[in-house]
């Protein structure tokens, strides 16, 4: 393994000494709120019988994933603020890249599974119970986790075989694919082709599937004659649609935005949105926009 004796320097979010303490406090609050909010969603889904449906089963999986997802980046970033040590070993860097990218891929698949669930509920309501059984739900969730974890194991292995040039400074706040590739002295053509194929399987295909599902969902909602009926149907998928928009909107901007010197700071800002803020926003969206989740929360608070 060519990377084993190496250490990388993560340049982070900002070099300004005056910003280190405010950034540490902000990130600590965000991480604490993210973990607490998503654990609360998982607990509510498990504890409340009314939430024992495929839709909330997927939501519980999504919240569990968000806890893991944010934990691949924020604890290491918080530690670097405390210790002032921005170096990271090659093995730790590859591990961070693997868990971050595989969980991001899993989220793409989970969001696609949730859109399929909403498609069946709105477009095939009479067949929903027979089509979206617990067995199907478990298979979709398991497939989402395995798809992300297995595909990126191959990509991470290939990435770890590269030789890296001096200086080994990563202009980012975590070990992402493109910043690492920019440091490589090796021929990366094969790796780029593999990454392109995996990117289509793990991000583009689930995105197109989700997009197609919502085209059918919106068309079905527009055919409902009454305004109340349309509003009720849309409310069942509005939370998921908001999450999809936030996640894919920032993800597309990050990986479509050219990594020129002038745009690198902007790239970090959008990366911050989809890696740090999205896991925080998801439980807020579902708790504020979903009546059943709010009702379950009030029941827990009343018992307490």
PDB file of C-alpha atoms in Angstrom:
ATOM      1  CA  UNK A   1       0.000   0.000   0.000  1.00  0.00           C
ATOM      2  CA  UNK A   2       1.700   3.166  -1.220  1.00  0.00           C
ATOM      3  CA  UNK A   3      -0.116   5.395   1.218  1.00  0.00           C
ATOM      4  CA  UNK A   4       0.735   3.591   4.469  1.00  0.00           C
ATOM      5  CA  UNK A   5       3.683   5.776   5.617  1.00  0.00           C
ATOM      6  CA  UNK A   6       1.963   9.001   4.636  1.00  0.00           C
ATOM      7  CA  UNK A   7       0.168  11.691   6.504  1.00  0.00           C
ATOM      8  CA  UNK A   8      -2.106  14.284   4.957  1.00  0.00           C
ATOM      9  CA  UNK A   9      -2.707  17.829   6.111  1.00  0.00           C
ATOM     10  CA  UNK A  10      -6.380  18.794   6.089  1.00  0.00           C
ATOM     11  CA  UNK A  11      -6.387  22.560   5.578  1.00  0.00           C
ATOM     12  CA  UNK A  12      -9.902  22.764   7.040  1.00  0.00           C
ATOM     13  CA  UNK A  13     -12.605  25.357   6.729  1.00  0.00           C
ATOM     14  CA  UNK A  14     -10.713  28.525   7.681  1.00  0.00           C
ATOM     15  CA  UNK A  15      -7.159  29.579   8.584  1.00  0.00           C
ATOM     16  CA  UNK A  16      -8.269  32.638  10.579  1.00  0.00           C
ATOM     17  CA  UNK A  17      -7.263  32.137  14.270  1.00  0.00           C
ATOM     18  CA  UNK A  18     -10.121  34.371  15.409  1.00  0.00           C
ATOM     19  CA  UNK A  19     -12.639  32.018  13.750  1.00  0.00           C
ATOM     20  CA  UNK A  20     -11.402  28.792  15.361  1.00  0.00           C
ATOM     21  CA  UNK A  21     -13.335  29.120  18.637  1.00  0.00           C
ATOM     22  CA  UNK A  22     -16.657  30.282  17.059  1.00  0.00           C
ATOM     23  CA  UNK A  23     -16.410  27.476  14.476  1.00  0.00           C
ATOM     24  CA  UNK A  24     -15.723  24.888  17.192  1.00  0.00           C
ATOM     25  CA  UNK A  25     -18.743  26.049  19.237  1.00  0.00           C
ATOM     26  CA  UNK A  26     -20.986  26.141  16.136  1.00  0.00           C
ATOM     27  CA  UNK A  27     -19.942  22.655  14.990  1.00  0.00           C
ATOM     28  CA  UNK A  28     -20.315  21.213  18.488  1.00  0.00           C
ATOM     29  CA  UNK A  29     -23.871  22.581  18.712  1.00  0.00           C
ATOM     30  CA  UNK A  30     -24.696  21.258  15.220  1.00  0.00           C
ATOM     31  CA  UNK A  31     -23.261  17.798  15.963  1.00  0.00           C
ATOM     32  CA  UNK A  32     -25.042  17.524  19.326  1.00  0.00           C
ATOM     33  CA  UNK A  33     -28.357  18.651  17.797  1.00  0.00           C
ATOM     34  CA  UNK A  34     -27.906  16.284  14.824  1.00  0.00           C
ATOM     35  CA  UNK A  35     -27.265  13.230  16.995  1.00  0.00           C
ATOM     36  CA  UNK A  36     -30.030  14.108  19.465  1.00  0.00           C
ATOM     37  CA  UNK A  37     -32.598  14.928  16.738  1.00  0.00           C
ATOM     38  CA  UNK A  38     -31.971  11.759  14.753  1.00  0.00           C
ATOM     39  CA  UNK A  39     -31.895   9.518  17.844  1.00  0.00           C
ATOM     40  CA  UNK A  40     -35.239  11.065  18.824  1.00  0.00           C
ATOM     41  CA  UNK A  41     -36.712  10.156  15.419  1.00  0.00           C
ATOM     42  CA  UNK A  42     -35.446   6.553  15.762  1.00  0.00           C
ATOM     43  CA  UNK A  43     -36.877   6.261  19.292  1.00  0.00           C
ATOM     44  CA  UNK A  44     -40.253   7.657  18.192  1.00  0.00           C
ATOM     45  CA  UNK A  45     -40.445   5.251  15.240  1.00  0.00           C
ATOM     46  CA  UNK A  46     -39.689   2.285  17.521  1.00  0.00           C
ATOM     47  CA  UNK A  47     -41.869   3.373  20.461  1.00  0.00           C
ATOM     48  CA  UNK A  48     -45.059   4.556  18.724  1.00  0.00           C
ATOM     49  CA  UNK A  49     -47.286   1.837  17.226  1.00  0.00           C
ATOM     50  CA  UNK A  50     -48.799   4.339  14.774  1.00  0.00           C
ATOM     51  CA  UNK A  51     -45.360   4.775  13.188  1.00  0.00           C
ATOM     52  CA  UNK A  52     -44.878   1.054  12.537  1.00  0.00           C
ATOM     53  CA  UNK A  53     -45.355   1.463   8.789  1.00  0.00           C
ATOM     54  CA  UNK A  54     -42.925   1.107   5.859  1.00  0.00           C
ATOM     55  CA  UNK A  55     -42.653   4.892   5.445  1.00  0.00           C
ATOM     56  CA  UNK A  56     -41.491   5.409   9.034  1.00  0.00           C
ATOM     57  CA  UNK A  57     -39.330   2.268   8.920  1.00  0.00           C
ATOM     58  CA  UNK A  58     -37.399   3.947   6.087  1.00  0.00           C
ATOM     59  CA  UNK A  59     -37.326   7.196   8.079  1.00  0.00           C
ATOM     60  CA  UNK A  60     -35.796   5.337  11.041  1.00  0.00           C
ATOM     61  CA  UNK A  61     -33.144   3.913   8.721  1.00  0.00           C
ATOM     62  CA  UNK A  62     -32.469   7.385   7.306  1.00  0.00           C
ATOM     63  CA  UNK A  63     -32.056   8.883  10.790  1.00  0.00           C
ATOM     64  CA  UNK A  64     -29.725   6.052  11.829  1.00  0.00           C
ATOM     65  CA  UNK A  65     -27.686   6.697   8.704  1.00  0.00           C
ATOM     66  CA  UNK A  66     -27.518  10.450   9.407  1.00  0.00           C
ATOM     67  CA  UNK A  67     -26.021   9.787  12.855  1.00  0.00           C
ATOM     68  CA  UNK A  68     -23.277   7.644  11.289  1.00  0.00           C
ATOM     69  CA  UNK A  69     -22.869  10.041   8.346  1.00  0.00           C
ATOM     70  CA  UNK A  70     -22.196  13.139  10.463  1.00  0.00           C
ATOM     71  CA  UNK A  71     -19.987  11.097  12.837  1.00  0.00           C
ATOM     72  CA  UNK A  72     -17.522  10.310  10.034  1.00  0.00           C
ATOM     73  CA  UNK A  73     -16.587  14.001   9.718  1.00  0.00           C
ATOM     74  CA  UNK A  74     -17.533  16.161  12.711  1.00  0.00           C
ATOM     75  CA  UNK A  75     -15.734  14.403  15.636  1.00  0.00           C
ATOM     76  CA  UNK A  76     -12.422  14.486  13.700  1.00  0.00           C
ATOM     77  CA  UNK A  77     -13.008  18.126  12.737  1.00  0.00           C
ATOM     78  CA  UNK A  78     -13.871  19.104  16.322  1.00  0.00           C
ATOM     79  CA  UNK A  79     -10.738  17.337  17.601  1.00  0.00           C
ATOM     80  CA  UNK A  80      -8.565  19.285  15.133  1.00  0.00           C
ATOM     81  CA  UNK A  81      -9.945  22.567  16.533  1.00  0.00           C
ATOM     82  CA  UNK A  82      -9.065  21.497  20.095  1.00  0.00           C
ATOM     83  CA  UNK A  83      -5.602  20.051  19.404  1.00  0.00           C
ATOM     84  CA  UNK A  84      -4.652  22.380  16.504  1.00  0.00           C
ATOM     85  CA  UNK A  85      -3.413  19.225  14.775  1.00  0.00           C
ATOM     86  CA  UNK A  86      -4.700  19.129  11.204  1.00  0.00           C
ATOM     87  CA  UNK A  87      -2.752  16.048  10.116  1.00  0.00           C
ATOM     88  CA  UNK A  88      -4.475  12.753   9.402  1.00  0.00           C
ATOM     89  CA  UNK A  89      -2.822   9.415   8.649  1.00  0.00           C
ATOM     90  CA  UNK A  90      -3.333   7.844   5.248  1.00  0.00           C
ATOM     91  CA  UNK A  91      -5.245   4.903   6.732  1.00  0.00           C
ATOM     92  CA  UNK A  92      -7.528   7.222   8.711  1.00  0.00           C
ATOM     93  CA  UNK A  93      -8.054   9.357   5.613  1.00  0.00           C
ATOM     94  CA  UNK A  94      -9.016   6.343   3.512  1.00  0.00           C
ATOM     95  CA  UNK A  95     -11.311   5.081   6.282  1.00  0.00           C
ATOM     96  CA  UNK A  96     -13.000   8.481   6.509  1.00  0.00           C
ATOM     97  CA  UNK A  97     -13.440   8.595   2.721  1.00  0.00           C
ATOM     98  CA  UNK A  98     -14.886   5.067   2.682  1.00  0.00           C
ATOM     99  CA  UNK A  99     -17.437   5.568   5.443  1.00  0.00           C
ATOM    100  CA  UNK A 100     -18.449   9.039   4.257  1.00  0.00           C
ATOM    101  CA  UNK A 101     -18.869   8.045   0.587  1.00  0.00           C
ATOM    102  CA  UNK A 102     -20.530   4.680   1.285  1.00  0.00           C
ATOM    103  CA  UNK A 103     -23.038   6.286   3.670  1.00  0.00           C
ATOM    104  CA  UNK A 104     -23.737   9.035   1.119  1.00  0.00           C
ATOM    105  CA  UNK A 105     -24.383   6.309  -1.467  1.00  0.00           C
ATOM    106  CA  UNK A 106     -26.635   4.476   0.983  1.00  0.00           C
ATOM    107  CA  UNK A 107     -28.596   7.700   1.504  1.00  0.00           C
ATOM    108  CA  UNK A 108     -29.164   8.007  -2.253  1.00  0.00           C
ATOM    109  CA  UNK A 109     -30.593   4.471  -2.328  1.00  0.00           C
ATOM    110  CA  UNK A 110     -32.695   5.026   0.797  1.00  0.00           C
ATOM    111  CA  UNK A 111     -34.199   8.228  -0.622  1.00  0.00           C
ATOM    112  CA  UNK A 112     -35.036   6.290  -3.805  1.00  0.00           C
ATOM    113  CA  UNK A 113     -36.689   3.519  -1.746  1.00  0.00           C
ATOM    114  CA  UNK A 114     -38.699   6.143   0.148  1.00  0.00           C
ATOM    115  CA  UNK A 115     -39.812   7.741  -3.130  1.00  0.00           C
ATOM    116  CA  UNK A 116     -40.948   4.311  -4.373  1.00  0.00           C
ATOM    117  CA  UNK A 117     -42.923   3.872  -1.153  1.00  0.00           C
ATOM    118  CA  UNK A 118     -44.621   7.258  -1.680  1.00  0.00           C
ATOM    119  CA  UNK A 119     -45.271   6.410  -5.354  1.00  0.00           C
ATOM    120  CA  UNK A 120     -47.115   3.220  -4.373  1.00  0.00           C
ATOM    121  CA  UNK A 121     -49.057   5.005  -1.611  1.00  0.00           C
ATOM    122  CA  UNK A 122     -50.302   7.787  -3.912  1.00  0.00           C
ATOM    123  CA  UNK A 123     -50.410   6.188  -7.368  1.00  0.00           C
ATOM    124  CA  UNK A 124     -51.377   2.618  -6.360  1.00  0.00           C
ATOM    125  CA  UNK A 125     -53.278   3.066  -3.060  1.00  0.00           C
ATOM    126  CA  UNK A 126     -55.407  -0.080  -3.435  1.00  0.00           C
ATOM    127  CA  UNK A 127     -52.345  -2.259  -4.076  1.00  0.00           C
ATOM    128  CA  UNK A 128     -50.052  -0.528  -1.561  1.00  0.00           C
ATOM    129  CA  UNK A 129     -50.513  -3.014   1.298  1.00  0.00           C
ATOM    130  CA  UNK A 130     -49.862  -6.020  -0.962  1.00  0.00           C
ATOM    131  CA  UNK A 131     -46.892  -4.456  -2.793  1.00  0.00           C
ATOM    132  CA  UNK A 132     -45.074  -2.704   0.083  1.00  0.00           C
ATOM    133  CA  UNK A 133     -44.976  -5.566   2.576  1.00  0.00           C
ATOM    134  CA  UNK A 134     -42.581  -5.714   5.519  1.00  0.00           C
ATOM    135  CA  UNK A 135     -40.475  -8.226   3.598  1.00  0.00           C
ATOM    136  CA  UNK A 136     -40.138  -5.814   0.657  1.00  0.00           C
ATOM    137  CA  UNK A 137     -39.360  -2.932   3.039  1.00  0.00           C
ATOM    138  CA  UNK A 138     -36.593  -4.942   4.731  1.00  0.00           C
ATOM    139  CA  UNK A 139     -35.158  -5.978   1.360  1.00  0.00           C
ATOM    140  CA  UNK A 140     -35.114  -2.380   0.097  1.00  0.00           C
ATOM    141  CA  UNK A 141     -33.460  -1.101   3.292  1.00  0.00           C
ATOM    142  CA  UNK A 142     -30.890  -3.917   3.366  1.00  0.00           C
ATOM    143  CA  UNK A 143     -30.170  -3.432  -0.341  1.00  0.00           C
ATOM    144  CA  UNK A 144     -29.626   0.297   0.235  1.00  0.00           C
ATOM    145  CA  UNK A 145     -27.065  -0.302   2.987  1.00  0.00           C
ATOM    146  CA  UNK A 146     -25.262  -3.108   1.142  1.00  0.00           C
ATOM    147  CA  UNK A 147     -25.203  -1.200  -2.165  1.00  0.00           C
ATOM    148  CA  UNK A 148     -23.418   1.783  -0.649  1.00  0.00           C
ATOM    149  CA  UNK A 149     -21.045  -0.227   1.556  1.00  0.00           C
ATOM    150  CA  UNK A 150     -19.923  -2.710  -1.107  1.00  0.00           C
ATOM    151  CA  UNK A 151     -19.479  -0.412  -4.097  1.00  0.00           C
ATOM    152  CA  UNK A 152     -17.284   2.086  -2.280  1.00  0.00           C
ATOM    153  CA  UNK A 153     -15.122  -0.668  -0.756  1.00  0.00           C
ATOM    154  CA  UNK A 154     -13.802  -1.295  -4.287  1.00  0.00           C
ATOM    155  CA  UNK A 155     -13.297   2.419  -5.014  1.00  0.00           C
ATOM    156  CA  UNK A 156     -11.525   3.011  -1.683  1.00  0.00           C
ATOM    157  CA  UNK A 157      -9.171   0.078  -2.321  1.00  0.00           C
ATOM    158  CA  UNK A 158      -8.211   1.478  -5.742  1.00  0.00           C
ATOM    159  CA  UNK A 159      -7.754   4.970  -4.283  1.00  0.00           C
ATOM    160  CA  UNK A 160      -5.488   3.624  -1.515  1.00  0.00           C
ATOM    161  CA  UNK A 161      -3.107   2.171  -4.127  1.00  0.00           C
ATOM    162  CA  UNK A 162      -2.224   5.588  -5.562  1.00  0.00           C
ATOM    163  CA  UNK A 163       1.087   7.335  -4.936  1.00  0.00           C
ATOM    164  CA  UNK A 164       0.716  10.870  -3.589  1.00  0.00           C
ATOM    165  CA  UNK A 165       2.933  13.853  -4.313  1.00  0.00           C
ATOM    166  CA  UNK A 166       4.456  16.419  -1.966  1.00  0.00           C
ATOM    167  CA  UNK A 167       3.032  18.631  -0.489  1.00  0.00           C
ATOM    168  CA  UNK A 168       0.285  16.364   0.820  1.00  0.00           C
ATOM    169  CA  UNK A 169      -2.098  19.155   1.803  1.00  0.00           C
ATOM    170  CA  UNK A 170      -5.799  18.518   1.162  1.00  0.00           C
ATOM    171  CA  UNK A 171      -7.653  21.786   0.589  1.00  0.00           C
ATOM    172  CA  UNK A 172     -10.796  20.561   2.320  1.00  0.00           C
ATOM    173  CA  UNK A 173     -12.140  19.809   5.785  1.00  0.00           C
ATOM    174  CA  UNK A 174     -12.436  16.044   5.170  1.00  0.00           C
ATOM    175  CA  UNK A 175     -10.963  13.375   2.881  1.00  0.00           C
ATOM    176  CA  UNK A 176     -13.073  13.595  -0.264  1.00  0.00           C
ATOM    177  CA  UNK A 177     -12.436  11.899  -3.613  1.00  0.00           C
ATOM    178  CA  UNK A 178     -11.547  14.875  -5.842  1.00  0.00           C
ATOM    179  CA  UNK A 179      -9.159  16.632  -3.401  1.00  0.00           C
ATOM    180  CA  UNK A 180      -7.318  13.331  -2.880  1.00  0.00           C
ATOM    181  CA  UNK A 181      -7.137  12.693  -6.611  1.00  0.00           C
ATOM    182  CA  UNK A 182      -5.573  16.141  -7.137  1.00  0.00           C
ATOM    183  CA  UNK A 183      -2.584  15.065  -4.984  1.00  0.00           C
ATOM    184  CA  UNK A 184      -1.912  11.848  -6.875  1.00  0.00           C
ATOM    185  CA  UNK A 185       1.259  11.279  -8.912  1.00  0.00           C
ATOM    186  CA  UNK A 186      -0.129   8.027 -10.365  1.00  0.00           C
ATOM    187  CA  UNK A 187      -2.074   7.384 -13.538  1.00  0.00           C
ATOM    188  CA  UNK A 188      -5.695   7.862 -12.443  1.00  0.00           C
ATOM    189  CA  UNK A 189      -7.489   7.095 -15.717  1.00  0.00           C
ATOM    190  CA  UNK A 190      -8.714   3.635 -14.659  1.00  0.00           C
ATOM    191  CA  UNK A 191      -9.765   4.965 -11.254  1.00  0.00           C
ATOM    192  CA  UNK A 192     -11.680   7.821 -12.880  1.00  0.00           C
ATOM    193  CA  UNK A 193     -13.545   5.358 -15.141  1.00  0.00           C
ATOM    194  CA  UNK A 194     -14.445   3.152 -12.165  1.00  0.00           C
ATOM    195  CA  UNK A 195     -15.523   6.227 -10.168  1.00  0.00           C
ATOM    196  CA  UNK A 196     -17.701   7.350 -13.083  1.00  0.00           C
ATOM    197  CA  UNK A 197     -19.434   3.955 -13.281  1.00  0.00           C
ATOM    198  CA  UNK A 198     -19.927   3.773  -9.503  1.00  0.00           C
ATOM    199  CA  UNK A 199     -21.097   7.390  -9.421  1.00  0.00           C
ATOM    200  CA  UNK A 200     -23.809   6.520 -11.942  1.00  0.00           C
ATOM    201  CA  UNK A 201     -24.857   3.372 -10.042  1.00  0.00           C
ATOM    202  CA  UNK A 202     -24.740   4.981  -6.612  1.00  0.00           C
ATOM    203  CA  UNK A 203     -25.953   8.536  -7.227  1.00  0.00           C
ATOM    204  CA  UNK A 204     -27.238   9.234 -10.742  1.00  0.00           C
ATOM    205  CA  UNK A 205     -29.441   6.139 -11.067  1.00  0.00           C
ATOM    206  CA  UNK A 206     -31.126   6.600  -7.632  1.00  0.00           C
ATOM    207  CA  UNK A 207     -31.588  10.304  -8.400  1.00  0.00           C
ATOM    208  CA  UNK A 208     -33.245   9.600 -11.772  1.00  0.00           C
ATOM    209  CA  UNK A 209     -35.435   6.930 -10.145  1.00  0.00           C
ATOM    210  CA  UNK A 210     -36.472   9.399  -7.412  1.00  0.00           C
ATOM    211  CA  UNK A 211     -37.128  12.094 -10.022  1.00  0.00           C
ATOM    212  CA  UNK A 212     -39.260   9.734 -12.133  1.00  0.00           C
ATOM    213  CA  UNK A 213     -41.224   8.670  -9.030  1.00  0.00           C
ATOM    214  CA  UNK A 214     -42.080  12.288  -8.254  1.00  0.00           C
ATOM    215  CA  UNK A 215     -43.113  13.005 -11.835  1.00  0.00           C
ATOM    216  CA  UNK A 216     -45.724  10.232 -11.481  1.00  0.00           C
ATOM    217  CA  UNK A 217     -46.639  11.348  -7.940  1.00  0.00           C
ATOM    218  CA  UNK A 218     -47.203  14.983  -8.945  1.00  0.00           C
ATOM    219  CA  UNK A 219     -49.187  13.914 -12.026  1.00  0.00           C
ATOM    220  CA  UNK A 220     -51.407  11.701  -9.827  1.00  0.00           C
ATOM    221  CA  UNK A 221     -51.911  14.505  -7.278  1.00  0.00           C
ATOM    222  CA  UNK A 222     -52.905  16.983  -9.994  1.00  0.00           C
ATOM    223  CA  UNK A 223     -55.599  14.547 -11.195  1.00  0.00           C
ATOM    224  CA  UNK A 224     -57.305  14.572  -7.768  1.00  0.00           C
ATOM    225  CA  UNK A 225     -60.448  16.730  -8.239  1.00  0.00           C
ATOM    226  CA  UNK A 226     -60.708  18.369  -4.803  1.00  0.00           C
ATOM    227  CA  UNK A 227     -58.237  20.855  -3.319  1.00  0.00           C
ATOM    228  CA  UNK A 228     -58.426  19.144   0.085  1.00  0.00           C
ATOM    229  CA  UNK A 229     -57.659  15.782  -1.509  1.00  0.00           C
ATOM    230  CA  UNK A 230     -54.658  17.216  -3.359  1.00  0.00           C
ATOM    231  CA  UNK A 231     -53.384  18.881  -0.193  1.00  0.00           C
ATOM    232  CA  UNK A 232     -53.755  15.681   1.835  1.00  0.00           C
ATOM    233  CA  UNK A 233     -51.972  13.601  -0.812  1.00  0.00           C
ATOM    234  CA  UNK A 234     -49.120  16.107  -1.125  1.00  0.00           C
ATOM    235  CA  UNK A 235     -48.669  16.272   2.668  1.00  0.00           C
ATOM    236  CA  UNK A 236     -47.769  12.560   2.706  1.00  0.00           C
ATOM    237  CA  UNK A 237     -44.690  13.159   0.552  1.00  0.00           C
ATOM    238  CA  UNK A 238     -43.793  16.843   1.152  1.00  0.00           C
ATOM    239  CA  UNK A 239     -41.279  16.068   3.940  1.00  0.00           C
ATOM    240  CA  UNK A 240     -39.456  13.525   1.811  1.00  0.00           C
ATOM    241  CA  UNK A 241     -39.490  15.869  -1.195  1.00  0.00           C
ATOM    242  CA  UNK A 242     -37.946  18.644   0.920  1.00  0.00           C
ATOM    243  CA  UNK A 243     -35.175  16.302   2.127  1.00  0.00           C
ATOM    244  CA  UNK A 244     -34.485  15.108  -1.442  1.00  0.00           C
ATOM    245  CA  UNK A 245     -34.295  18.704  -2.708  1.00  0.00           C
ATOM    246  CA  UNK A 246     -31.841  19.799   0.011  1.00  0.00           C
ATOM    247  CA  UNK A 247     -29.632  16.700  -0.310  1.00  0.00           C
ATOM    248  CA  UNK A 248     -29.409  16.431  -4.099  1.00  0.00           C
ATOM    249  CA  UNK A 249     -29.402  20.211  -4.640  1.00  0.00           C
ATOM    250  CA  UNK A 250     -26.206  20.722  -2.649  1.00  0.00           C
ATOM    251  CA  UNK A 251     -24.677  17.413  -3.821  1.00  0.00           C
ATOM    252  CA  UNK A 252     -25.072  18.354  -7.506  1.00  0.00           C
ATOM    253  CA  UNK A 253     -23.595  21.826  -6.927  1.00  0.00           C
ATOM    254  CA  UNK A 254     -20.558  20.418  -5.060  1.00  0.00           C
ATOM    255  CA  UNK A 255     -19.620  17.860  -7.719  1.00  0.00           C
ATOM    256  CA  UNK A 256     -20.578  19.963 -10.762  1.00  0.00           C
ATOM    257  CA  UNK A 257     -18.822  23.112  -9.532  1.00  0.00           C
ATOM    258  CA  UNK A 258     -15.309  23.415 -11.077  1.00  0.00           C
ATOM    259  CA  UNK A 259     -12.548  23.140  -8.452  1.00  0.00           C
ATOM    260  CA  UNK A 260     -10.737  26.297  -9.523  1.00  0.00           C
ATOM    261  CA  UNK A 261      -8.783  28.316  -6.974  1.00  0.00           C
ATOM    262  CA  UNK A 262     -11.411  31.064  -6.887  1.00  0.00           C
ATOM    263  CA  UNK A 263     -14.302  28.593  -6.340  1.00  0.00           C
ATOM    264  CA  UNK A 264     -12.711  26.285  -3.743  1.00  0.00           C
ATOM    265  CA  UNK A 265     -14.061  28.218  -0.771  1.00  0.00           C
ATOM    266  CA  UNK A 266     -17.537  28.156  -2.333  1.00  0.00           C
ATOM    267  CA  UNK A 267     -17.126  24.405  -2.856  1.00  0.00           C
ATOM    268  CA  UNK A 268     -16.356  24.020   0.862  1.00  0.00           C
ATOM    269  CA  UNK A 269     -19.475  26.020   1.756  1.00  0.00           C
ATOM    270  CA  UNK A 270     -21.756  23.746  -0.289  1.00  0.00           C
ATOM    271  CA  UNK A 271     -19.909  20.652   1.000  1.00  0.00           C
ATOM    272  CA  UNK A 272     -20.635  21.928   4.513  1.00  0.00           C
ATOM    273  CA  UNK A 273     -24.337  22.073   3.606  1.00  0.00           C
ATOM    274  CA  UNK A 274     -24.714  18.479   2.445  1.00  0.00           C
ATOM    275  CA  UNK A 275     -22.270  16.833   4.871  1.00  0.00           C
ATOM    276  CA  UNK A 276     -23.017  18.790   8.069  1.00  0.00           C
ATOM    277  CA  UNK A 277     -26.312  20.671   7.765  1.00  0.00           C
ATOM    278  CA  UNK A 278     -28.389  18.080   5.875  1.00  0.00           C
ATOM    279  CA  UNK A 279     -28.235  15.498   8.728  1.00  0.00           C
ATOM    280  CA  UNK A 280     -29.341  18.299  11.080  1.00  0.00           C
ATOM    281  CA  UNK A 281     -32.157  19.547   8.843  1.00  0.00           C
ATOM    282  CA  UNK A 282     -33.734  16.151   8.109  1.00  0.00           C
ATOM    283  CA  UNK A 283     -35.229  15.503  11.590  1.00  0.00           C
ATOM    284  CA  UNK A 284     -36.374  19.139  11.719  1.00  0.00           C
ATOM    285  CA  UNK A 285     -38.182  18.794   8.387  1.00  0.00           C
ATOM    286  CA  UNK A 286     -39.896  15.556   9.414  1.00  0.00           C
ATOM    287  CA  UNK A 287     -40.853  16.807  12.884  1.00  0.00           C
ATOM    288  CA  UNK A 288     -42.157  20.188  11.682  1.00  0.00           C
ATOM    289  CA  UNK A 289     -43.939  19.045   8.512  1.00  0.00           C
ATOM    290  CA  UNK A 290     -45.239  15.627   9.591  1.00  0.00           C
ATOM    291  CA  UNK A 291     -48.286  15.518  11.849  1.00  0.00           C
ATOM    292  CA  UNK A 292     -47.849  11.861  12.880  1.00  0.00           C
ATOM    293  CA  UNK A 293     -44.269  12.470  14.048  1.00  0.00           C
ATOM    294  CA  UNK A 294     -45.392  15.583  15.970  1.00  0.00           C
ATOM    295  CA  UNK A 295     -48.213  13.607  17.604  1.00  0.00           C
ATOM    296  CA  UNK A 296     -45.804  10.839  18.626  1.00  0.00           C
ATOM    297  CA  UNK A 297     -43.431  13.462  20.078  1.00  0.00           C
ATOM    298  CA  UNK A 298     -46.218  15.059  22.127  1.00  0.00           C
ATOM    299  CA  UNK A 299     -47.219  11.639  23.494  1.00  0.00           C
ATOM    300  CA  UNK A 300     -43.653  11.029  24.666  1.00  0.00           C
ATOM    301  CA  UNK A 301     -43.427  14.503  26.222  1.00  0.00           C
ATOM    302  CA  UNK A 302     -46.739  14.050  28.050  1.00  0.00           C
ATOM    303  CA  UNK A 303     -45.598  10.709  29.480  1.00  0.00           C
ATOM    304  CA  UNK A 304     -42.342  12.308  30.604  1.00  0.00           C
TER     305      UNK A 304
END
